[in-house]
Coordinates of C-alpha atoms and ligand atoms in Angstrom, one line a residue:
M1 CA -39.9 -21.7 63.8
S2 CA -43.3 -22.8 64.7
G3 CA -44.7 -26.3 64.8
P4 CA -48.3 -27.3 64.0
N5 CA -50.3 -24.4 65.2
K6 CA -53.8 -25.0 66.4
Q7 CA -54.3 -21.6 67.9
Y8 CA -53.3 -18.2 66.7
D9 CA -50.6 -17.3 69.2
P10 CA -48.7 -14.1 68.3
V11 CA -46.0 -14.9 70.8
E12 CA -45.2 -18.2 69.2
V13 CA -45.4 -16.7 65.7
A14 CA -43.4 -13.7 66.7
T15 CA -42.6 -12.6 63.1
L16 CA -46.2 -12.0 62.4
D17 CA -46.6 -9.6 65.3
P18 CA -47.6 -6.2 63.8
A19 CA -44.9 -4.3 65.7
H20 CA -42.3 -6.9 64.7
L21 CA -43.4 -6.6 61.1
D22 CA -43.3 -2.8 61.2
A23 CA -39.8 -2.9 62.7
A24 CA -38.7 -5.3 59.9
V25 CA -40.1 -2.9 57.2
T26 CA -38.4 0.1 58.8
A27 CA -35.1 -1.8 58.9
A28 CA -35.5 -2.7 55.3
F29 CA -36.2 0.9 54.3
A30 CA -33.1 2.1 56.2
A31 CA -31.0 -0.6 54.4
F32 CA -32.4 0.4 51.0
A33 CA -31.6 4.1 51.7
A34 CA -28.1 3.2 52.9
A35 CA -27.3 1.2 49.8
G36 CA -24.9 3.4 47.7
S37 CA -24.9 1.2 44.6
L38 CA -27.1 -1.2 42.7
E39 CA -24.9 -4.0 44.0
E40 CA -25.4 -2.9 47.6
L41 CA -29.2 -2.6 47.0
K42 CA -29.3 -6.1 45.7
T43 CA -27.6 -7.3 49.0
A44 CA -30.1 -5.3 51.0
R45 CA -33.0 -6.9 49.0
L46 CA -31.6 -10.4 49.7
A47 CA -31.3 -9.7 53.4
H48 CA -34.6 -7.8 53.9
V49 CA -37.0 -9.1 51.3
D50 CA -35.9 -12.5 49.9
K51 CA -34.7 -13.6 53.4
G52 CA -35.1 -12.0 56.9
A53 CA -38.1 -11.2 59.1
V54 CA -40.6 -10.3 56.4
A55 CA -39.9 -13.5 54.4
A56 CA -40.1 -15.5 57.6
A57 CA -43.4 -13.9 58.4
K58 CA -44.7 -14.9 55.0
R59 CA -43.7 -18.5 55.5
E60 CA -45.4 -18.6 58.9
I61 CA -48.8 -17.8 57.4
G62 CA -49.1 -21.3 56.1
A63 CA -48.9 -22.6 59.7
L64 CA -51.7 -20.4 61.0
P65 CA -55.2 -21.6 61.6
P66 CA -57.5 -20.6 58.7
S67 CA -59.3 -17.9 60.9
A68 CA -56.0 -16.0 61.3
K69 CA -54.6 -16.5 57.8
A70 CA -56.5 -13.7 56.1
D71 CA -55.5 -11.0 58.6
A72 CA -51.9 -12.1 58.7
G73 CA -51.8 -12.5 54.9
K74 CA -53.1 -8.9 54.4
R75 CA -50.5 -7.4 56.7
V76 CA -47.6 -9.4 55.2
G77 CA -48.8 -8.6 51.7
A78 CA -49.0 -4.9 52.5
A79 CA -45.5 -5.0 54.0
L80 CA -44.1 -6.7 50.9
A81 CA -45.9 -4.2 48.6
E82 CA -44.4 -1.3 50.6
L83 CA -40.9 -2.9 50.3
G84 CA -41.4 -3.5 46.6
R85 CA -42.3 0.2 46.0
A86 CA -39.3 1.4 48.1
L87 CA -37.0 -1.0 46.3
A88 CA -38.2 0.2 42.9
A89 CA -37.8 3.9 43.8
R90 CA -34.3 3.3 45.2
T91 CA -33.4 1.3 42.1
V92 CA -34.5 4.2 39.9
E93 CA -32.4 6.7 42.0
L94 CA -29.3 4.5 41.9
E95 CA -29.6 3.8 38.2
A96 CA -29.7 7.5 37.5
E97 CA -26.7 8.0 39.7
R98 CA -24.8 5.2 37.9
D99 CA -25.7 6.7 34.4
R100 CA -24.5 10.2 35.5
R101 CA -21.2 8.7 36.8
I102 CA -20.6 6.8 33.6
L103 CA -21.2 9.9 31.5
V104 CA -18.6 11.7 33.5
E105 CA -16.1 8.8 33.8
E106 CA -16.3 7.6 30.2
A107 CA -16.7 11.0 28.5
V108 CA -14.9 11.3 25.2
D109 CA -13.3 14.6 24.3
V110 CA -13.8 14.7 20.6
T111 CA -11.6 17.8 20.4
M112 CA -8.5 16.0 21.7
P113 CA -5.7 15.6 19.1
V114 CA -5.4 12.0 18.0
G115 CA -2.4 9.9 16.9
R116 CA -2.9 9.6 13.1
R117 CA -2.1 6.3 11.4
A118 CA -0.4 6.9 8.0
L119 CA -2.3 5.5 5.0
G120 CA -0.3 3.2 2.7
A121 CA 0.3 4.3 -0.9
R122 CA 1.9 3.2 -4.1
H123 CA 5.6 4.0 -4.4
P124 CA 6.4 6.9 -6.9
L125 CA 8.2 4.3 -9.0
T126 CA 5.1 2.2 -9.3
L127 CA 3.0 5.3 -10.1
T128 CA 5.5 6.3 -12.8
T129 CA 5.5 2.7 -14.3
Q130 CA 1.7 2.8 -14.4
R131 CA 1.6 6.2 -16.0
L132 CA 4.1 5.0 -18.6
Q133 CA 2.0 1.9 -19.4
D134 CA -1.1 4.1 -19.5
A135 CA 0.5 6.3 -22.2
F136 CA 0.9 3.2 -24.4
V137 CA -2.4 1.6 -23.5
G138 CA -4.0 4.9 -24.5
M139 CA -2.6 4.4 -28.0
G140 CA -4.1 0.9 -28.1
W141 CA -0.9 -1.1 -27.2
E142 CA -1.0 -4.3 -25.0
V143 CA 1.0 -4.8 -21.8
V144 CA 3.1 -8.1 -21.7
E145 CA 5.5 -9.5 -19.2
G146 CA 8.8 -11.5 -19.1
P147 CA 10.9 -13.3 -16.5
E148 CA 13.6 -11.5 -14.4
V149 CA 15.8 -14.6 -14.5
E150 CA 16.4 -15.0 -18.3
S151 CA 18.2 -17.3 -20.6
E152 CA 21.5 -15.9 -22.0
W153 CA 20.1 -16.8 -25.4
M154 CA 17.0 -14.5 -25.0
N155 CA 18.9 -11.7 -23.2
F156 CA 21.8 -11.7 -25.7
D157 CA 22.0 -14.1 -28.6
A158 CA 18.5 -13.6 -30.1
L159 CA 19.1 -9.9 -29.8
N160 CA 22.2 -10.2 -32.0
L161 CA 24.5 -9.6 -29.0
G162 CA 27.2 -12.1 -29.9
K163 CA 29.4 -14.0 -27.5
D164 CA 32.2 -11.3 -27.7
H165 CA 29.8 -8.4 -27.1
P166 CA 31.1 -6.2 -24.2
A167 CA 27.7 -6.3 -22.5
R168 CA 28.1 -10.0 -21.9
Q169 CA 31.3 -9.5 -19.8
M170 CA 31.2 -10.1 -16.1
Q171 CA 31.4 -6.3 -15.3
D172 CA 27.9 -5.7 -16.7
T173 CA 25.9 -8.9 -16.1
F174 CA 24.9 -10.9 -13.1
F175 CA 25.2 -14.5 -14.0
V176 CA 23.1 -17.1 -12.1
D177 CA 25.2 -19.9 -10.5
P178 CA 26.7 -21.9 -12.1
P179 CA 28.1 -19.2 -14.4
D180 CA 28.1 -21.5 -17.4
G181 CA 24.5 -22.6 -16.8
G182 CA 23.1 -20.2 -19.4
L183 CA 21.0 -18.1 -17.0
V184 CA 21.4 -14.4 -16.2
L185 CA 19.5 -11.8 -14.3
R186 CA 18.2 -9.9 -17.4
T187 CA 20.2 -6.8 -18.2
Q188 CA 17.3 -5.2 -20.2
T189 CA 13.7 -5.7 -21.0
S190 CA 14.5 -6.3 -24.7
P191 CA 14.3 -10.2 -24.3
V192 CA 10.5 -9.6 -23.9
Q193 CA 10.6 -8.5 -27.6
I194 CA 12.0 -11.9 -28.5
R195 CA 9.5 -13.8 -26.4
T196 CA 6.6 -11.8 -27.9
M197 CA 7.8 -12.2 -31.6
L198 CA 8.3 -15.9 -31.1
D199 CA 4.8 -16.2 -29.5
R200 CA 2.6 -14.2 -31.9
E201 CA 2.1 -13.1 -35.4
P202 CA 2.3 -9.4 -36.5
P203 CA 0.8 -6.9 -36.2
I204 CA 2.3 -6.5 -32.8
Y205 CA 2.0 -3.5 -30.5
V206 CA 3.2 -4.4 -27.0
V207 CA 4.8 -2.7 -24.0
S208 CA 6.6 -4.4 -21.1
T209 CA 7.9 -3.0 -17.8
G210 CA 10.0 -4.6 -15.1
K211 CA 13.2 -4.9 -13.1
V212 CA 16.6 -5.3 -14.8
F213 CA 20.0 -5.9 -13.3
R214 CA 23.5 -4.6 -14.0
T215 CA 26.7 -4.5 -12.1
D216 CA 26.6 -0.7 -12.0
E217 CA 27.6 1.4 -9.0
L218 CA 24.9 3.3 -7.1
D219 CA 25.1 7.0 -7.9
A220 CA 23.0 10.0 -8.8
T221 CA 21.8 8.5 -12.1
H222 CA 22.6 4.8 -11.8
T223 CA 21.6 1.8 -9.7
P224 CA 22.4 -1.9 -10.0
V225 CA 18.7 -2.9 -9.9
F226 CA 16.5 -0.6 -11.9
H227 CA 13.4 -0.7 -14.1
Q228 CA 12.9 -0.4 -17.8
I229 CA 9.9 0.0 -20.1
E230 CA 10.2 -1.6 -23.5
A231 CA 7.9 -0.9 -26.5
L232 CA 7.8 -3.0 -29.6
A233 CA 5.7 -2.5 -32.8
V234 CA 5.9 -4.9 -35.8
D235 CA 3.7 -4.3 -38.7
K236 CA 3.7 -3.6 -42.5
G237 CA 5.2 -0.3 -43.5
L238 CA 6.5 0.9 -40.2
T239 CA 9.4 3.5 -40.5
M240 CA 11.6 5.7 -38.4
A241 CA 8.9 8.4 -38.7
H242 CA 6.5 6.2 -36.8
L243 CA 9.2 5.6 -34.1
R244 CA 9.8 9.3 -33.7
G245 CA 6.0 9.9 -33.6
A246 CA 5.5 7.3 -30.9
I247 CA 8.4 8.7 -28.8
D248 CA 7.2 12.3 -29.2
H249 CA 3.6 11.3 -28.2
F250 CA 4.8 9.4 -25.2
V251 CA 7.2 12.1 -24.0
R252 CA 4.4 14.7 -24.3
V253 CA 1.9 12.5 -22.3
M254 CA 4.5 11.7 -19.7
F255 CA 6.5 14.9 -19.2
G256 CA 4.3 17.7 -20.7
E257 CA 4.4 19.8 -23.8
G258 CA 7.5 21.8 -23.1
T259 CA 9.9 19.0 -22.3
R260 CA 13.3 19.4 -24.1
T261 CA 14.5 16.1 -25.6
R262 CA 17.0 15.3 -28.4
V263 CA 17.7 12.2 -30.4
R264 CA 21.1 11.2 -31.6
A265 CA 22.5 8.3 -33.7
S266 CA 23.5 5.3 -31.6
Y267 CA 24.2 1.6 -31.8
F268 CA 22.3 -1.4 -30.5
P269 CA 23.0 -4.8 -32.1
F270 CA 19.2 -5.5 -32.2
T271 CA 18.1 -2.3 -33.9
E272 CA 19.4 -0.8 -37.2
P273 CA 19.4 2.1 -37.5
S274 CA 19.5 3.0 -33.8
M275 CA 19.1 6.2 -31.8
E276 CA 19.3 7.5 -28.3
T277 CA 16.8 9.9 -26.7
D278 CA 18.2 12.4 -24.1
F279 CA 16.4 14.8 -21.9
V280 CA 17.8 18.1 -20.7
C281 CA 19.6 17.8 -17.3
F282 CA 17.3 18.7 -14.4
A283 CA 20.2 19.9 -12.3
C284 CA 21.9 22.4 -14.7
H285 CA 19.0 22.9 -17.1
G286 CA 21.3 22.2 -20.1
D287 CA 24.2 24.5 -19.5
G288 CA 26.5 21.7 -18.2
R289 CA 27.8 23.8 -15.3
T290 CA 27.2 23.8 -11.5
N291 CA 26.4 26.9 -9.5
D292 CA 27.9 25.7 -6.2
A293 CA 31.6 25.5 -7.2
P294 CA 33.7 27.9 -5.1
D295 CA 35.0 31.1 -6.7
G296 CA 38.2 30.5 -8.7
A297 CA 37.6 26.7 -8.9
P298 CA 39.3 25.0 -11.9
E299 CA 37.1 24.4 -14.9
L300 CA 36.9 20.7 -14.2
L301 CA 35.0 21.4 -10.9
R302 CA 32.5 23.6 -12.6
A303 CA 31.0 20.8 -14.6
C304 CA 27.5 19.7 -13.5
R305 CA 27.9 16.6 -11.4
T306 CA 24.6 15.1 -12.5
C307 CA 25.1 15.1 -16.3
G308 CA 28.9 15.2 -16.2
G309 CA 28.8 18.6 -18.0
S310 CA 27.1 17.5 -21.2
G311 CA 23.8 19.2 -20.2
W312 CA 21.8 16.1 -21.3
I313 CA 20.8 12.8 -19.6
E314 CA 20.1 9.6 -21.5
L315 CA 16.5 8.5 -21.2
G316 CA 16.5 5.5 -23.5
G317 CA 17.5 3.8 -26.7
S318 CA 15.5 2.9 -29.7
G319 CA 15.6 1.9 -33.4
M320 CA 14.2 -0.2 -36.2
V321 CA 14.2 -3.9 -35.3
N322 CA 17.2 -5.5 -36.9
R323 CA 16.3 -7.7 -39.9
K324 CA 18.5 -10.5 -38.3
V325 CA 16.3 -10.3 -35.1
L326 CA 13.0 -10.5 -37.1
T327 CA 14.4 -13.5 -39.0
A328 CA 15.5 -15.3 -35.8
C329 CA 11.9 -14.9 -34.5
G330 CA 10.4 -16.3 -37.7
I331 CA 9.1 -12.9 -39.1
D332 CA 9.8 -12.1 -42.8
P333 CA 11.8 -8.8 -42.8
D334 CA 10.8 -8.2 -46.5
V335 CA 7.1 -8.1 -45.4
Y336 CA 7.3 -6.6 -42.0
T337 CA 9.3 -3.9 -40.3
G338 CA 9.4 -3.0 -36.6
F339 CA 10.6 -0.4 -34.2
A340 CA 11.4 -0.7 -30.5
F341 CA 12.5 1.5 -27.6
G342 CA 13.5 1.0 -24.1
L343 CA 13.6 3.6 -21.3
G344 CA 14.9 3.7 -17.7
I345 CA 11.9 4.2 -15.4
E346 CA 14.0 5.7 -12.6
R347 CA 15.3 8.3 -15.1
A348 CA 11.8 9.0 -16.2
L349 CA 10.8 9.6 -12.6
Q350 CA 13.8 11.9 -12.2
L351 CA 12.9 13.9 -15.2
R352 CA 9.2 14.1 -14.4
S353 CA 9.6 15.1 -10.7
G354 CA 13.0 16.7 -10.7
V355 CA 14.6 14.0 -8.4
T356 CA 18.2 15.0 -8.6
D357 CA 19.6 11.8 -6.9
M358 CA 18.5 8.3 -7.9
R359 CA 19.6 7.1 -4.4
D360 CA 16.5 8.8 -3.0
I361 CA 14.3 6.6 -5.2
V362 CA 15.8 3.3 -4.3
E363 CA 16.6 3.7 -0.6
G364 CA 13.0 3.4 0.6
D365 CA 12.9 6.4 3.0
V366 CA 9.2 7.1 3.5
R367 CA 9.8 10.8 3.7
F368 CA 10.8 10.7 0.0
S369 CA 7.6 8.9 -1.0
Q370 CA 5.4 11.1 1.1
Q371 CA 6.2 14.1 -1.1
F372 CA 4.4 12.4 -3.9
G373 CA 1.1 12.5 -2.0
M374 CA -0.9 9.5 -1.0
E375 CA -2.3 8.0 -4.2
V376 CA -3.5 4.6 -3.4
Ligands
FA5_401 C1 19.0 -0.8 -23.4 O1 18.9 -1.4 -22.3 C2 18.3 -1.2 -24.6 N1 17.7 -2.5 -24.3 C3 17.3 -0.1 -24.9 C4 16.7 -0.3 -26.3 C5 15.4 -1.0 -26.4 C6 17.3 0.1 -27.4 C7 14.9 -1.2 -27.6 C8 16.8 -0.1 -28.6 C9 15.6 -0.7 -28.7 P1 20.6 1.1 -22.4 O2 21.7 0.2 -22.0 O3 21.0 2.4 -23.0 O4 19.7 0.4 -23.5 O5 19.6 1.3 -21.2 C10 18.3 2.0 -21.5 C11 18.1 3.0 -20.4 O6 18.1 2.4 -19.1 C12 19.1 4.1 -20.3 O7 18.9 5.1 -21.3 C13 18.8 4.6 -18.9 O8 17.7 5.5 -18.9 C14 18.5 3.4 -18.2 N2 19.6 2.9 -17.4 C15 20.7 2.3 -17.9 N3 21.6 1.9 -16.9 C16 21.0 2.3 -15.8 C17 21.3 2.2 -14.4 N4 22.4 1.6 -13.9 N5 20.5 2.8 -13.5 C18 19.3 3.4 -13.9 N6 18.9 3.5 -15.2 C19 19.7 3.0 -16.1

């Protein structure tokens, strides 16, 4: 480094020597050309422009006598300008190379097969429940709900199922601990009838869906936890004809025009008279016999295993609301009449979609649900 400089002495200020400056510029050019990446070019710039011989020469100018400053300044300025141009040109080249490399390295082949993520969808049972509700809502009925843990009084007594009724026995009903505590897992959606009639004045047109529980074994047409839909109408002048009409309409909407159903007399303590609606067996189509029994098999083995040989499967029960039930709910049976029906929703899905085994509906295998499409 130089001290105070009274005279322009190129030896003492070696960096300002033209040959020295030219050599520094040439070395910088070589370093720029050798840089293979923008990172390396930055290193070369730091070494040859920001620091190094040319930067030192620039600093020395200040120490020169005024007469020498202009000449030295011009040469250093020209050298820096040359380096700036070379640096910019090399930057453009290296940026273009980097962009080309990125395009190759990060290319996306849009024709490659991708791993598809399955979309979620509603369970076929949910879809069936909503369709059933829609059939009633389309007739102007209202959807209501009731609890799954129900009082024995609502589930049985208010429905005229006395203490000695077989449905109250342990083999049918799940009792909530302690067993004499008066609570059960509801065995039917009919207690919602009671709750509704206690809660509002006629005219009443309501429908309720939900889980019910019975100590049944799991088989092709039974499960211990299943779903029912319950419909209740209470108004002036309702008759069995209205009940038949409502069931017919609902069966047509739900299962299509040609669905074969039959009604037969039945008994429910809470309806009088009562009837049962059956649909034709989806496995044997009504003839009560199976095709897969071996030749020469006894008659017993030829009976359809789905319907037990009758050719019909029970869809639900119905009837005119028993006068005793109307009275227990504070409705005058001399002024109002009512009808009610309750269907098994799993059975409705079996009928609608030809599901021969109820276990497929409850076991939760996604391959079963997928066959119903992806309605969300
Ligand atoms: C009842 O539960 C009455 N509450 C129905 C009713 C409502 C009658 C209103 C009159 C007026 P039932 O026990 O028959 O009735 O059951 C109704 C339907 O539930 C049956 O027809 C059947 O479709 C379905 N079901 C019964 N048990 C099972 C089961 N274990 N698994 C699947 N579905 C069942």
